């Protein structure tokens, strides 16, 4: 157990639309790891840093809003891959802004280097920071960043 994390709430990792298809979905862009593989990576990373982890996926925007609100009360920080809602959803932006727990935006691909419609991220405008382009490893970095934010906040209290 690592000092400082024992009394902290879990980290949450939230996944949006089509991420349930990882493994077979455009593997040349998103890699061959399944969402289950990514969940295992996140759990291992969180555990190594002394945190419990909740891992969720939904294809529905409103459910993602609910999950962000839940992360706001039940997590000490959360990682969010909002999928395509990243580029469209003011509701997600407002949900992230509306909760106290910090958000780390993650993407497997590098949206800024892809189609023009992926250039805007409504999530980035509300998140503490963003990690993209490293495939499944983006999630490892995301969980590490969330743990760091959670511990820094706990020290301020
Ligand atoms: C994604 C990037 C988004 O632009 C896309 O709509 C996704 C996946 C990523 O992880 O690279 O669904 O969030």
PDB file of C-alpha atoms in Angstrom, residues 42-157:
ATOM      1  CA  UNK A  42      -6.084   0.206 -15.633  1.00  0.00           C
ATOM      2  CA  UNK A  43      -6.726  -2.035 -12.594  1.00  0.00           C
ATOM      3  CA  UNK A  44      -3.084  -3.090 -12.438  1.00  0.00           C
ATOM      4  CA  UNK A  45      -1.933   0.530 -12.703  1.00  0.00           C
ATOM      5  CA  UNK A  46      -4.396   1.792 -10.073  1.00  0.00           C
ATOM      6  CA  UNK A  47      -3.592  -1.083  -7.712  1.00  0.00           C
ATOM      7  CA  UNK A  48       0.135  -0.359  -7.999  1.00  0.00           C
ATOM      8  CA  UNK A  49      -0.599   3.201  -6.900  1.00  0.00           C
ATOM      9  CA  UNK A  50      -2.832   2.084  -4.007  1.00  0.00           C
ATOM     10  CA  UNK A  51      -6.229   2.907  -5.537  1.00  0.00           C
ATOM     11  CA  UNK A  52      -9.391   0.910  -6.125  1.00  0.00           C
ATOM     12  CA  UNK A  53     -10.868   1.350  -9.585  1.00  0.00           C
ATOM     13  CA  UNK A  54     -14.339   1.435 -11.130  1.00  0.00           C
ATOM     14  CA  UNK A  55     -14.462   0.876 -14.902  1.00  0.00           C
ATOM     15  CA  UNK A  56     -17.567   1.613 -17.011  1.00  0.00           C
ATOM     16  CA  UNK A  57     -18.640   1.824 -20.644  1.00  0.00           C
ATOM     17  CA  UNK A  58     -21.838   3.148 -22.221  1.00  0.00           C
ATOM     18  CA  UNK A  59     -22.990   3.999 -25.728  1.00  0.00           C
ATOM     19  CA  UNK A  60     -25.467   6.599 -24.430  1.00  0.00           C
ATOM     20  CA  UNK A  61     -24.705  10.282 -23.873  1.00  0.00           C
ATOM     21  CA  UNK A  62     -27.142  10.761 -20.972  1.00  0.00           C
ATOM     22  CA  UNK A  63     -25.796   7.675 -19.203  1.00  0.00           C
ATOM     23  CA  UNK A  64     -22.291   9.110 -19.580  1.00  0.00           C
ATOM     24  CA  UNK A  65     -23.555  12.330 -17.932  1.00  0.00           C
ATOM     25  CA  UNK A  66     -24.907  10.168 -15.056  1.00  0.00           C
ATOM     26  CA  UNK A  67     -21.554   8.350 -14.767  1.00  0.00           C
ATOM     27  CA  UNK A  68     -19.651  11.662 -14.646  1.00  0.00           C
ATOM     28  CA  UNK A  69     -21.993  12.925 -11.926  1.00  0.00           C
ATOM     29  CA  UNK A  70     -21.436   9.685  -9.998  1.00  0.00           C
ATOM     30  CA  UNK A  71     -17.660  10.028 -10.436  1.00  0.00           C
ATOM     31  CA  UNK A  72     -18.054  13.540  -9.021  1.00  0.00           C
ATOM     32  CA  UNK A  73     -19.254  12.133  -5.703  1.00  0.00           C
ATOM     33  CA  UNK A  74     -17.772   8.622  -5.596  1.00  0.00           C
ATOM     34  CA  UNK A  75     -14.279   9.059  -7.105  1.00  0.00           C
ATOM     35  CA  UNK A  76     -11.282  11.129  -6.132  1.00  0.00           C
ATOM     36  CA  UNK A  77     -10.486  11.653  -9.839  1.00  0.00           C
ATOM     37  CA  UNK A  78     -11.691  10.135 -13.086  1.00  0.00           C
ATOM     38  CA  UNK A  79     -10.388   9.227 -16.535  1.00  0.00           C
ATOM     39  CA  UNK A  80     -12.740   9.808 -19.469  1.00  0.00           C
ATOM     40  CA  UNK A  81     -12.608   8.578 -23.049  1.00  0.00           C
ATOM     41  CA  UNK A  82     -15.839  10.068 -24.364  1.00  0.00           C
ATOM     42  CA  UNK A  83     -15.342   8.660 -27.885  1.00  0.00           C
ATOM     43  CA  UNK A  84     -17.139  10.732 -30.533  1.00  0.00           C
ATOM     44  CA  UNK A  85     -19.129  12.639 -27.872  1.00  0.00           C
ATOM     45  CA  UNK A  86     -15.809  14.374 -27.173  1.00  0.00           C
ATOM     46  CA  UNK A  87     -16.352  16.424 -30.312  1.00  0.00           C
ATOM     47  CA  UNK A  88     -20.087  17.082 -29.983  1.00  0.00           C
ATOM     48  CA  UNK A  89     -21.281  17.115 -26.397  1.00  0.00           C
ATOM     49  CA  UNK A  90     -21.754  20.325 -24.454  1.00  0.00           C
ATOM     50  CA  UNK A  91     -23.716  18.200 -21.944  1.00  0.00           C
ATOM     51  CA  UNK A  92     -20.540  16.233 -21.138  1.00  0.00           C
ATOM     52  CA  UNK A  93     -18.526  19.455 -20.928  1.00  0.00           C
ATOM     53  CA  UNK A  94     -21.040  20.885 -18.465  1.00  0.00           C
ATOM     54  CA  UNK A  95     -21.129  17.665 -16.415  1.00  0.00           C
ATOM     55  CA  UNK A  96     -17.329  17.677 -16.046  1.00  0.00           C
ATOM     56  CA  UNK A  97     -17.412  21.364 -15.072  1.00  0.00           C
ATOM     57  CA  UNK A  98     -20.248  20.673 -12.654  1.00  0.00           C
ATOM     58  CA  UNK A  99     -18.459  18.093 -10.487  1.00  0.00           C
ATOM     59  CA  UNK A 100     -15.668  18.514  -8.007  1.00  0.00           C
ATOM     60  CA  UNK A 101     -13.496  15.502  -8.942  1.00  0.00           C
ATOM     61  CA  UNK A 102     -10.847  16.267 -11.588  1.00  0.00           C
ATOM     62  CA  UNK A 103     -11.129  14.700 -15.062  1.00  0.00           C
ATOM     63  CA  UNK A 104      -8.287  13.343 -17.202  1.00  0.00           C
ATOM     64  CA  UNK A 105      -9.273  13.126 -20.889  1.00  0.00           C
ATOM     65  CA  UNK A 106      -7.821  10.136 -22.760  1.00  0.00           C
ATOM     66  CA  UNK A 107      -7.881   8.919 -26.352  1.00  0.00           C
ATOM     67  CA  UNK A 108      -6.272   5.889 -27.936  1.00  0.00           C
ATOM     68  CA  UNK A 109      -5.691   7.758 -31.200  1.00  0.00           C
ATOM     69  CA  UNK A 110      -4.470  11.304 -31.708  1.00  0.00           C
ATOM     70  CA  UNK A 111      -7.682  13.126 -32.738  1.00  0.00           C
ATOM     71  CA  UNK A 112      -5.826  16.346 -33.604  1.00  0.00           C
ATOM     72  CA  UNK A 113      -3.955  14.475 -36.365  1.00  0.00           C
ATOM     73  CA  UNK A 114      -7.149  13.008 -37.888  1.00  0.00           C
ATOM     74  CA  UNK A 115     -10.274  14.422 -39.584  1.00  0.00           C
ATOM     75  CA  UNK A 116     -11.082  18.114 -39.078  1.00  0.00           C
ATOM     76  CA  UNK A 117     -14.314  17.227 -37.208  1.00  0.00           C
ATOM     77  CA  UNK A 118     -12.198  15.679 -34.422  1.00  0.00           C
ATOM     78  CA  UNK A 119     -10.212  18.867 -33.835  1.00  0.00           C
ATOM     79  CA  UNK A 120     -12.596  20.324 -31.271  1.00  0.00           C
ATOM     80  CA  UNK A 121     -12.795  18.630 -27.880  1.00  0.00           C
ATOM     81  CA  UNK A 122     -15.519  19.859 -25.550  1.00  0.00           C
ATOM     82  CA  UNK A 123     -14.034  17.489 -22.959  1.00  0.00           C
ATOM     83  CA  UNK A 124     -10.569  19.121 -23.132  1.00  0.00           C
ATOM     84  CA  UNK A 125     -12.116  22.494 -22.308  1.00  0.00           C
ATOM     85  CA  UNK A 126     -13.368  21.121 -18.990  1.00  0.00           C
ATOM     86  CA  UNK A 127     -10.687  18.511 -18.135  1.00  0.00           C
ATOM     87  CA  UNK A 128      -7.614  18.981 -15.951  1.00  0.00           C
ATOM     88  CA  UNK A 129      -5.484  17.575 -18.795  1.00  0.00           C
ATOM     89  CA  UNK A 130      -5.491  15.333 -21.861  1.00  0.00           C
ATOM     90  CA  UNK A 131      -3.537  12.283 -23.037  1.00  0.00           C
ATOM     91  CA  UNK A 132      -3.904  10.937 -26.567  1.00  0.00           C
ATOM     92  CA  UNK A 133      -2.157   8.963 -29.255  1.00  0.00           C
ATOM     93  CA  UNK A 134      -0.531   6.170 -27.236  1.00  0.00           C
ATOM     94  CA  UNK A 135      -3.069   3.411 -27.836  1.00  0.00           C
ATOM     95  CA  UNK A 136      -3.968   1.415 -24.720  1.00  0.00           C
ATOM     96  CA  UNK A 137      -1.007   3.023 -22.956  1.00  0.00           C
ATOM     97  CA  UNK A 138      -2.937   6.346 -22.995  1.00  0.00           C
ATOM     98  CA  UNK A 139      -5.132   4.757 -20.293  1.00  0.00           C
ATOM     99  CA  UNK A 140      -2.121   3.787 -18.163  1.00  0.00           C
ATOM    100  CA  UNK A 141      -0.884   7.375 -18.362  1.00  0.00           C
ATOM    101  CA  UNK A 142      -4.420   8.601 -17.675  1.00  0.00           C
ATOM    102  CA  UNK A 143      -4.754   6.514 -14.511  1.00  0.00           C
ATOM    103  CA  UNK A 144      -1.308   7.674 -13.350  1.00  0.00           C
ATOM    104  CA  UNK A 145      -2.313  11.307 -13.929  1.00  0.00           C
ATOM    105  CA  UNK A 146      -5.637  10.814 -12.110  1.00  0.00           C
ATOM    106  CA  UNK A 147      -3.843   9.223  -9.132  1.00  0.00           C
ATOM    107  CA  UNK A 148      -1.430  12.132  -9.000  1.00  0.00           C
ATOM    108  CA  UNK A 149      -4.250  14.685  -9.068  1.00  0.00           C
ATOM    109  CA  UNK A 150      -6.121  12.775  -6.345  1.00  0.00           C
ATOM    110  CA  UNK A 151      -3.075  12.632  -4.071  1.00  0.00           C
ATOM    111  CA  UNK A 152      -2.216  16.307  -4.642  1.00  0.00           C
ATOM    112  CA  UNK A 153      -5.771  17.289  -3.726  1.00  0.00           C
ATOM    113  CA  UNK A 154      -5.733  15.118  -0.611  1.00  0.00           C
ATOM    114  CA  UNK A 155      -2.582  16.876   0.557  1.00  0.00           C
ATOM    115  CA  UNK A 156      -4.288  20.267   0.155  1.00  0.00           C
ATOM    116  CA  UNK A 157      -7.212  19.230   2.410  1.00  0.00           C
TER     117      UNK A 157
END
